[in-house]
Amino acid sequence: MQAERYNRQLILKDFGPEAQQKLANAAVLVVGAGGLGVPVLTYLNAMGVGTLGIVDNDVVALSNLHRQVIYKESDVGLSKVKTAIGALKAQNASTDFHGYGTFLTKDNALEIIAGYDLVIDATDNFPTRYLINDACVVLKKPFVYGALHGFEGQISVFNYKNGPTYRCLYPTMPKADEVPNCNEHGVLGIVPGIVGNFQALEAIKVLTGVGQVLSGKLLLFNGLGSVFQKIKFSRNPKNTKRIVLEANYDFDCEMPFASISAADFLVLNEKSQLQIIDVRTLAEFQGGHLPNSLHIPLHELVGRAQEINSDAPAYFLCQSGIRSQKAIALLQEQIPTARLIDISGGMNRLKVTI
Amino acid sequence: MEVLLFGIAKDIVGKTLYELDDVTDNPKSVLELKQYMVAQFPEFGKLSSLAIAVNSEYAADDVSLKQGDEIAIIPPVSGG
């Protein structure tokens, strides 16, 4: 059955049974089951990678469906890890799946990654990207990087056979307000599909040794012009000597912030009227919001900080829980006396809990 | 001198290609180019990690620039 199933790869010159067997023996961890993770998982699973791990703590949102094409309308509100594994099992029953319904953190990263041959960075935020880089350097594992900005994408393979790392390209993590993510900036549905498929291709080359791996090169894709460019870069030896993780990977790490689960927040909000600051875009806010919330988009927050009553706790809300953390990081310096609390998982979690 | 812009750099400048030919005193190094861009567009000042490529190769601040070089500004991107 397997010989028939993988026939077109088995008869492919320069691939064949040896490479196919390497895929069957391989274990790949995909961090993030969103725009990039979905195409990566779909193809690695179809092509016969033996073991797939999936890390994600998010639930499927309606606004995911235009690009995260494995999820159906009926999946909205359900766990991405569970839903993805269900769909992938139907696609290929022979694959051994391991789901991690958590975010990757500095406390679990080394333990989770240690069991895999290769990591795919399919995340949507800088803290996790830097954490994956550092954990892979510590554990001496290669990882395939992909990232998006609007119509553009970046792809590379880091820490491969003593090659350069993510920090050789971008040594320091951007601060909270520097670079927007897809939730704020928007993304054309097909673009993560293209970038994720390139990541899957690089993963296959790393696992089998077939072809030239995109190590020491950053592939840039611009969907508007259908242009590809490659930038060469080299290893900075100090970035590959790391033996431990950083103490913290949060944005603006000096001051930890308080956070509340969606369920606890809803209980509190029933009892008394809370001060809720919704930092999403106007379009998102107009698409549905909590009745008693004050709308201050993230990019206007610093200029409108005086609208926040610093005598009462302020609960920060966004779509998935990333911008609300950025908002708190931004305001902690400006109004250090205020009690700023992050609503964990944002509207996506609230909708599920409601 | 032409500079290709990616990611947030493109958003800051508002186009994918920025020409410096109106400048009599073109930047002579990557560092000078960064300083020039910050002077023209102050928002560049808040980007903490900014990769610059010269002739398709990553270039550190001390790399010198000459007429005809192909320059690209490639900020980190986080979307997924």
Short mmCIF file of C-alpha atoms in Angstrom, two decimals:
data_model
loop_
_atom_site.label_atom_id
_atom_site.label_comp_id
_atom_site.label_asym_id
_atom_site.label_seq_id
_atom_site.Cartn_x
_atom_site.Cartn_y
_atom_site.Cartn_z
CA MET A 1 0.00 0.00 0.00
CA GLN A 2 2.82 2.38 0.90
CA ALA A 3 4.72 1.55 -2.29
CA GLU A 4 1.66 2.45 -4.27
CA ARG A 5 0.84 5.45 -2.14
CA TYR A 6 4.27 7.04 -2.59
CA ASN A 7 4.86 5.64 -6.09
CA ARG A 8 5.40 9.02 -7.77
CA GLN A 9 8.12 9.90 -5.28
CA LEU A 10 9.63 6.41 -5.36
CA ILE A 11 10.06 6.53 -9.13
CA LEU A 12 11.34 10.12 -9.02
CA LYS A 13 14.99 10.31 -10.03
CA ASP A 14 17.07 11.90 -7.23
CA PHE A 15 14.43 10.97 -4.64
CA GLY A 16 13.42 7.31 -4.62
CA PRO A 17 12.99 4.70 -1.85
CA GLU A 18 15.96 5.85 0.21
CA ALA A 19 14.65 9.41 0.58
CA GLN A 20 11.11 8.09 1.15
CA GLN A 21 12.38 5.90 3.98
CA LYS A 22 14.14 8.90 5.55
CA LEU A 23 10.81 10.77 5.56
CA ALA A 24 9.09 7.79 7.19
CA ASN A 25 11.75 7.74 9.94
CA ALA A 26 11.63 11.51 10.52
CA ALA A 27 9.94 13.46 13.31
CA VAL A 28 9.05 17.09 12.55
CA LEU A 29 7.65 19.63 15.00
CA VAL A 30 5.45 22.36 13.52
CA VAL A 31 5.06 25.33 15.87
CA GLY A 32 1.88 27.15 14.92
CA ALA A 33 -1.10 25.59 13.12
CA GLY A 34 -2.14 28.80 11.35
CA GLY A 35 -1.48 30.36 7.95
CA LEU A 36 2.00 28.84 7.58
CA GLY A 37 1.53 25.70 9.67
CA VAL A 38 -1.51 24.46 7.74
CA PRO A 39 0.22 24.12 4.32
CA VAL A 40 3.39 22.77 5.96
CA LEU A 41 1.42 20.10 7.83
CA THR A 42 -0.75 19.22 4.84
CA TYR A 43 2.21 18.51 2.57
CA LEU A 44 4.56 16.89 5.09
CA ASN A 45 1.70 14.59 6.06
CA ALA A 46 0.76 13.80 2.46
CA MET A 47 4.37 13.13 1.45
CA GLY A 48 4.97 10.59 4.19
CA VAL A 49 6.81 12.21 7.12
CA GLY A 50 6.43 9.54 9.82
CA THR A 51 5.91 11.67 12.93
CA LEU A 52 4.38 15.14 13.15
CA GLY A 53 4.17 17.24 16.31
CA ILE A 54 1.88 20.28 16.37
CA VAL A 55 2.10 23.10 18.92
CA ASP A 56 -0.72 25.64 19.12
CA ASN A 57 -3.01 26.93 21.85
CA ASP A 58 -5.39 28.87 19.65
CA VAL A 59 -8.91 28.10 18.50
CA VAL A 60 -10.19 28.38 14.94
CA ALA A 61 -11.63 31.85 14.21
CA LEU A 62 -13.87 32.79 11.30
CA SER A 63 -11.19 35.26 10.14
CA ASN A 64 -8.69 32.37 9.83
CA LEU A 65 -10.61 30.49 7.14
CA HIS A 66 -9.46 32.55 4.13
CA ARG A 67 -5.88 31.30 4.59
CA GLN A 68 -5.92 28.33 6.98
CA VAL A 69 -7.54 26.06 4.45
CA ILE A 70 -7.65 22.83 6.47
CA TYR A 71 -10.33 24.30 8.78
CA LYS A 72 -14.04 24.32 7.98
CA GLU A 73 -16.82 26.71 9.00
CA SER A 74 -18.04 24.12 11.50
CA ASP A 75 -14.59 24.17 13.17
CA VAL A 76 -14.87 27.80 14.33
CA GLY A 77 -14.31 27.92 18.07
CA LEU A 78 -12.63 24.51 18.23
CA SER A 79 -9.01 23.78 19.18
CA LYS A 80 -6.69 24.12 16.19
CA VAL A 81 -4.43 21.27 17.31
CA LYS A 82 -7.33 18.82 17.72
CA THR A 83 -9.09 19.91 14.53
CA ALA A 84 -5.90 19.82 12.47
CA ILE A 85 -4.96 16.35 13.72
CA GLY A 86 -8.47 15.10 12.88
CA ALA A 87 -8.21 16.37 9.31
CA LEU A 88 -4.61 15.19 8.87
CA LYS A 89 -5.46 11.68 10.15
CA ALA A 90 -8.15 11.43 7.50
CA GLN A 91 -5.54 12.48 4.95
CA ASN A 92 -2.89 9.97 6.07
CA ALA A 93 -3.72 7.40 8.74
CA SER A 94 -0.13 6.09 8.95
CA THR A 95 1.33 9.27 10.42
CA ASP A 96 2.08 9.36 14.14
CA PHE A 97 0.65 12.66 15.49
CA HIS A 98 1.53 14.44 18.71
CA GLY A 99 -0.59 17.46 19.66
CA TYR A 100 0.57 20.07 22.17
CA GLY A 101 -2.36 22.31 23.11
CA THR A 102 -0.13 24.97 24.58
CA PHE A 103 1.92 27.92 23.45
CA LEU A 104 5.64 27.28 23.18
CA THR A 105 7.24 28.91 26.24
CA LYS A 106 10.72 29.05 27.68
CA ASP A 107 9.59 26.45 30.23
CA ASN A 108 8.41 23.83 27.73
CA ALA A 109 10.38 24.59 24.54
CA LEU A 110 13.49 22.49 25.19
CA GLU A 111 11.50 19.50 26.40
CA ILE A 112 9.10 19.52 23.43
CA ILE A 113 11.71 20.23 20.72
CA ALA A 114 14.19 17.64 22.03
CA GLY A 115 12.12 14.76 20.62
CA TYR A 116 12.20 15.99 17.01
CA ASP A 117 14.70 16.03 14.14
CA LEU A 118 13.53 19.31 12.66
CA VAL A 119 11.41 22.28 13.74
CA ILE A 120 9.19 24.42 11.52
CA ASP A 121 8.75 28.01 12.70
CA ALA A 122 5.19 28.71 11.57
CA THR A 123 4.43 31.20 14.33
CA ASP A 124 3.04 34.72 14.07
CA ASN A 125 5.04 36.64 16.66
CA PHE A 126 8.62 37.63 17.44
CA PRO A 127 8.92 36.28 21.01
CA THR A 128 8.18 32.73 19.82
CA ARG A 129 10.44 33.08 16.78
CA TYR A 130 13.39 34.07 18.97
CA LEU A 131 12.53 31.32 21.45
CA ILE A 132 12.49 28.69 18.66
CA ASN A 133 15.83 29.97 17.37
CA ASP A 134 17.50 29.87 20.75
CA ALA A 135 16.05 26.49 21.73
CA CYS A 136 17.17 24.99 18.40
CA VAL A 137 20.69 26.40 18.88
CA VAL A 138 20.85 24.96 22.41
CA LEU A 139 19.62 21.56 21.17
CA LYS A 140 21.58 21.72 17.89
CA LYS A 141 18.47 21.22 15.73
CA PRO A 142 17.90 22.86 12.36
CA PHE A 143 14.71 24.83 11.83
CA VAL A 144 12.83 26.09 8.79
CA TYR A 145 11.77 29.70 9.07
CA GLY A 146 8.88 31.37 7.28
CA ALA A 147 7.28 34.76 7.94
CA LEU A 148 4.89 37.15 6.26
CA HIS A 149 4.12 40.79 5.85
CA GLY A 150 1.09 41.61 3.70
CA PHE A 151 1.91 40.39 0.18
CA GLU A 152 5.53 39.52 1.08
CA GLY A 153 7.18 36.48 2.59
CA GLN A 154 10.58 35.38 3.91
CA ILE A 155 11.92 31.82 3.97
CA SER A 156 15.23 30.38 5.23
CA VAL A 157 16.72 27.36 7.01
CA PHE A 158 18.59 28.24 10.18
CA ASN A 159 21.10 26.39 12.32
CA TYR A 160 21.58 23.75 9.62
CA LYS A 161 24.98 22.00 9.74
CA ASN A 162 26.72 24.88 11.49
CA GLY A 163 25.02 27.43 9.24
CA PRO A 164 23.77 30.86 10.35
CA THR A 165 20.87 31.41 12.74
CA TYR A 166 17.93 33.80 12.87
CA ARG A 167 19.97 36.06 15.16
CA CYS A 168 22.70 36.28 12.49
CA LEU A 169 20.11 38.07 10.36
CA TYR A 170 18.22 39.92 13.11
CA PRO A 171 20.33 39.98 16.29
CA THR A 172 17.81 41.61 18.62
CA MET A 173 14.10 41.12 19.03
CA PRO A 174 12.01 44.09 17.83
CA LYS A 175 10.09 45.94 20.50
CA ALA A 176 6.35 45.53 20.90
CA ASP A 177 5.22 48.35 18.63
CA GLU A 178 7.79 48.12 15.83
CA VAL A 179 6.39 45.66 13.33
CA PRO A 180 2.71 44.77 12.91
CA ASN A 181 1.46 41.18 12.56
CA CYS A 182 -1.20 39.73 10.22
CA ASN A 183 -4.06 40.55 12.59
CA GLU A 184 -3.21 44.25 12.42
CA HIS A 185 -1.76 44.48 8.94
CA GLY A 186 -3.86 42.04 6.96
CA VAL A 187 -2.68 39.22 4.71
CA LEU A 188 -3.77 37.88 1.33
CA GLY A 189 -4.94 34.28 1.84
CA ILE A 190 -2.67 32.66 -0.73
CA VAL A 191 0.59 34.25 0.52
CA PRO A 192 1.05 32.08 3.64
CA GLY A 193 0.12 29.13 1.39
CA ILE A 194 3.06 29.93 -0.88
CA VAL A 195 5.50 30.62 1.95
CA GLY A 196 4.36 27.55 3.92
CA ASN A 197 4.78 25.32 0.87
CA PHE A 198 8.34 26.59 0.48
CA GLN A 199 8.93 25.74 4.13
CA ALA A 200 7.63 22.22 3.50
CA LEU A 201 9.97 21.88 0.49
CA GLU A 202 12.97 22.97 2.58
CA ALA A 203 11.95 20.55 5.33
CA ILE A 204 11.90 17.66 2.85
CA LYS A 205 15.40 18.61 1.60
CA VAL A 206 16.80 18.84 5.14
CA LEU A 207 15.30 15.45 6.06
CA THR A 208 16.38 13.57 2.93
CA GLY A 209 19.60 15.33 1.90
CA VAL A 210 18.16 15.79 -1.59
CA GLY A 211 18.92 19.11 -3.31
CA GLN A 212 20.41 22.29 -1.86
CA VAL A 213 19.05 23.50 1.46
CA LEU A 214 18.27 27.21 1.78
CA SER A 215 20.88 27.71 4.50
CA GLY A 216 22.80 31.00 4.63
CA LYS A 217 20.29 32.44 2.20
CA LEU A 218 17.12 34.39 2.82
CA LEU A 219 14.49 33.90 0.13
CA LEU A 220 12.26 36.95 -0.27
CA PHE A 221 8.94 36.67 -2.07
CA ASN A 222 6.81 39.57 -3.23
CA GLY A 223 3.38 38.37 -4.31
CA LEU A 224 2.36 41.64 -5.97
CA GLY A 225 5.18 41.50 -8.51
CA SER A 226 5.59 37.69 -8.33
CA VAL A 227 9.27 38.38 -7.65
CA PHE A 228 11.75 36.18 -5.81
CA GLN A 229 15.09 37.42 -4.48
CA LYS A 230 17.80 35.67 -2.52
CA ILE A 231 20.07 37.39 -0.01
CA LYS A 232 23.24 35.67 1.18
CA PHE A 233 24.30 36.02 4.80
CA SER A 234 26.82 34.32 7.03
CA ARG A 235 27.12 32.92 10.51
CA ASN A 236 28.10 35.10 13.43
CA PRO A 237 29.92 32.55 15.63
CA LYS A 238 28.71 34.15 18.86
CA ASN A 239 25.12 33.25 17.94
CA THR A 240 25.83 29.54 17.70
CA LYS A 241 27.57 29.19 21.07
CA ARG A 242 24.39 29.54 23.11
CA ILE A 243 23.87 26.81 25.72
CA VAL A 244 20.87 28.19 27.64
CA LEU A 245 17.71 30.14 26.81
CA GLU A 246 17.23 33.81 27.67
CA ALA A 247 15.57 34.51 31.02
CA ASN A 248 12.55 36.00 29.28
CA TYR A 249 11.07 36.17 25.79
CA ASP A 250 8.16 38.51 26.44
CA PHE A 251 8.04 41.93 24.84
CA ASP A 252 9.76 44.55 27.02
CA CYS A 253 10.75 41.96 29.51
CA GLU A 254 11.65 44.02 32.58
CA MET A 255 8.11 44.17 33.90
CA PRO A 256 5.93 41.09 33.84
CA PHE A 257 2.23 41.86 33.45
CA ALA A 258 -0.92 40.42 34.88
CA SER A 259 -3.19 38.28 32.78
CA ILE A 260 -6.66 36.78 33.24
CA SER A 261 -8.29 33.83 31.49
CA ALA A 262 -11.32 34.51 29.30
CA ALA A 263 -13.58 32.48 31.62
CA ASP A 264 -12.46 34.30 34.78
CA PHE A 265 -12.79 37.64 33.03
CA LEU A 266 -16.41 36.91 32.02
CA VAL A 267 -17.30 35.99 35.60
CA LEU A 268 -15.76 39.23 36.90
CA ASN A 269 -17.40 41.28 34.16
CA GLU A 270 -20.81 39.88 35.15
CA LYS A 271 -20.36 41.02 38.75
CA SER A 272 -19.17 44.55 38.10
CA GLN A 273 -18.58 46.82 35.14
CA LEU A 274 -14.90 46.57 34.29
CA GLN A 275 -12.76 49.04 32.41
CA ILE A 276 -12.10 47.25 29.10
CA ILE A 277 -9.76 48.69 26.48
CA ASP A 278 -10.21 47.11 23.04
CA VAL A 279 -7.00 47.73 21.05
CA ARG A 280 -8.07 46.16 17.76
CA THR A 281 -8.53 48.05 14.48
CA LEU A 282 -11.71 50.04 13.80
CA ALA A 283 -12.91 47.41 11.31
CA GLU A 284 -12.42 44.60 13.82
CA PHE A 285 -14.15 46.61 16.55
CA GLN A 286 -17.10 47.40 14.31
CA GLY A 287 -17.35 43.71 13.43
CA GLY A 288 -18.32 42.94 17.03
CA HIS A 289 -17.15 44.02 20.47
CA LEU A 290 -17.99 43.84 24.15
CA PRO A 291 -20.76 46.33 25.04
CA ASN A 292 -18.91 48.33 27.69
CA SER A 293 -15.49 48.48 26.06
CA LEU A 294 -13.48 51.58 25.16
CA HIS A 295 -11.96 51.39 21.68
CA ILE A 296 -8.39 52.66 21.36
CA PRO A 297 -6.53 51.03 18.40
CA LEU A 298 -3.02 49.91 19.33
CA HIS A 299 -1.31 52.53 17.16
CA GLU A 300 -3.23 55.35 18.88
CA LEU A 301 -2.71 54.02 22.38
CA VAL A 302 0.31 56.05 23.47
CA GLY A 303 -1.32 59.32 22.36
CA ARG A 304 -4.62 58.49 24.07
CA ALA A 305 -3.31 56.97 27.30
CA GLN A 306 -4.97 59.74 29.33
CA GLU A 307 -8.38 58.26 28.42
CA ILE A 308 -7.56 55.27 30.62
CA ASN A 309 -8.62 55.66 34.25
CA SER A 310 -5.45 54.68 36.12
CA ASP A 311 -7.34 54.44 39.44
CA ALA A 312 -9.24 51.37 38.25
CA PRO A 313 -7.82 48.16 36.77
CA ALA A 314 -7.77 48.25 32.96
CA TYR A 315 -8.45 45.01 31.04
CA PHE A 316 -6.84 44.89 27.58
CA LEU A 317 -8.53 43.01 24.78
CA CYS A 318 -7.61 42.21 21.18
CA GLN A 319 -8.44 39.40 18.74
CA SER A 320 -6.02 36.64 19.77
CA GLY A 321 -4.18 38.05 22.79
CA ILE A 322 -0.96 39.32 21.22
CA ARG A 323 -1.75 43.00 20.70
CA SER A 324 -3.22 43.28 24.19
CA GLN A 325 0.20 42.22 25.53
CA LYS A 326 1.90 44.76 23.29
CA ALA A 327 -0.50 47.42 24.56
CA ILE A 328 0.41 46.68 28.17
CA ALA A 329 4.12 46.67 27.36
CA LEU A 330 3.68 50.11 25.76
CA LEU A 331 1.72 51.59 28.66
CA GLN A 332 3.70 50.16 31.55
CA GLU A 333 6.36 52.82 31.12
CA GLN A 334 3.89 55.63 30.51
CA ILE A 335 1.54 54.96 33.43
CA PRO A 336 3.52 52.75 35.81
CA THR A 337 0.96 53.11 38.62
CA ALA A 338 -1.94 51.71 36.59
CA ARG A 339 -3.10 48.09 36.94
CA LEU A 340 -3.02 46.74 33.38
CA ILE A 341 -4.39 43.26 32.82
CA ASP A 342 -4.25 41.17 29.67
CA ILE A 343 -7.34 39.15 28.67
CA SER A 344 -5.61 35.96 27.61
CA GLY A 345 -6.45 34.74 24.11
CA GLY A 346 -8.56 37.82 23.30
CA MET A 347 -11.90 37.80 21.49
CA ASN A 348 -11.22 34.34 20.05
CA ARG A 349 -11.25 32.86 23.55
CA LEU A 350 -14.14 35.01 24.78
CA LYS A 351 -16.33 33.87 21.88
CA VAL A 352 -15.62 30.26 22.71
CA THR A 353 -16.26 30.73 26.39
CA ILE A 354 -19.50 32.63 25.75
CA MET B 1 21.46 55.04 -5.94
CA GLU B 2 18.35 52.85 -5.65
CA VAL B 3 17.08 51.19 -2.54
CA LEU B 4 14.62 48.28 -2.63
CA LEU B 5 12.23 48.27 0.32
CA PHE B 6 10.61 45.31 2.02
CA GLY B 7 8.11 44.81 4.84
CA ILE B 8 7.57 47.72 7.19
CA ALA B 9 10.27 49.72 5.33
CA LYS B 10 8.04 49.73 2.25
CA ASP B 11 5.09 50.81 4.39
CA ILE B 12 7.09 53.66 5.96
CA VAL B 13 8.32 55.05 2.63
CA GLY B 14 5.11 54.21 0.76
CA LYS B 15 6.74 52.48 -2.23
CA THR B 16 8.96 49.50 -3.06
CA LEU B 17 11.78 51.47 -4.69
CA TYR B 18 13.36 54.60 -3.24
CA GLU B 19 15.79 56.62 -5.32
CA LEU B 20 18.47 58.76 -3.74
CA ASP B 21 19.54 60.49 -6.96
CA ASP B 22 18.41 63.90 -5.76
CA VAL B 23 21.05 63.69 -3.05
CA THR B 24 24.42 65.15 -4.02
CA ASP B 25 26.12 63.52 -1.10
CA ASN B 26 25.12 59.85 -1.35
CA PRO B 27 25.71 57.66 1.73
CA LYS B 28 29.15 56.08 1.54
CA SER B 29 28.51 53.20 3.93
CA VAL B 30 25.64 51.08 5.21
CA LEU B 31 25.73 53.03 8.48
CA GLU B 32 25.44 56.33 6.58
CA LEU B 33 22.54 54.91 4.58
CA LYS B 34 20.73 53.96 7.81
CA GLN B 35 21.33 57.46 9.19
CA TYR B 36 20.12 59.00 5.94
CA MET B 37 16.91 56.95 5.98
CA VAL B 38 16.23 57.90 9.62
CA ALA B 39 16.73 61.58 8.73
CA GLN B 40 14.29 61.31 5.81
CA PHE B 41 11.81 59.03 7.56
CA PRO B 42 12.06 59.29 11.37
CA GLU B 43 10.01 56.07 11.79
CA PHE B 44 13.09 54.11 10.70
CA GLY B 45 14.66 55.24 13.97
CA LYS B 46 12.47 52.94 16.02
CA LEU B 47 13.37 49.72 14.15
CA SER B 48 15.86 47.86 16.33
CA SER B 49 16.93 45.15 13.87
CA LEU B 50 17.23 46.19 10.24
CA ALA B 51 18.96 43.96 7.70
CA ILE B 52 20.60 45.71 4.74
CA ALA B 53 21.72 43.80 1.66
CA VAL B 54 24.20 45.17 -0.86
CA ASN B 55 24.34 43.34 -4.19
CA SER B 56 22.28 40.48 -2.73
CA GLU B 57 24.56 40.00 0.25
CA TYR B 58 23.88 40.88 3.88
CA ALA B 59 25.95 43.95 4.73
CA ALA B 60 27.16 45.14 8.15
CA ASP B 61 27.29 48.86 9.02
CA ASP B 62 30.91 49.27 7.88
CA VAL B 63 30.35 47.99 4.34
CA SER B 64 31.00 50.80 1.85
CA LEU B 65 28.53 51.78 -0.85
CA LYS B 66 29.24 52.91 -4.39
CA GLN B 67 27.20 54.08 -7.37
CA GLY B 68 25.36 51.24 -9.04
CA ASP B 69 25.15 49.07 -5.92
CA GLU B 70 21.87 47.21 -5.51
CA ILE B 71 20.69 47.98 -2.01
CA ALA B 72 17.78 46.38 -0.16
CA ILE B 73 16.34 47.19 3.25
CA ILE B 74 14.83 44.07 4.81
CA PRO B 75 13.25 44.56 8.24
CA PRO B 76 12.15 41.53 10.23
CA VAL B 77 8.58 40.36 9.62
CA SER B 78 6.51 38.41 12.09
CA GLY B 79 3.27 37.40 10.40
CA GLY B 80 2.23 33.80 9.98
#
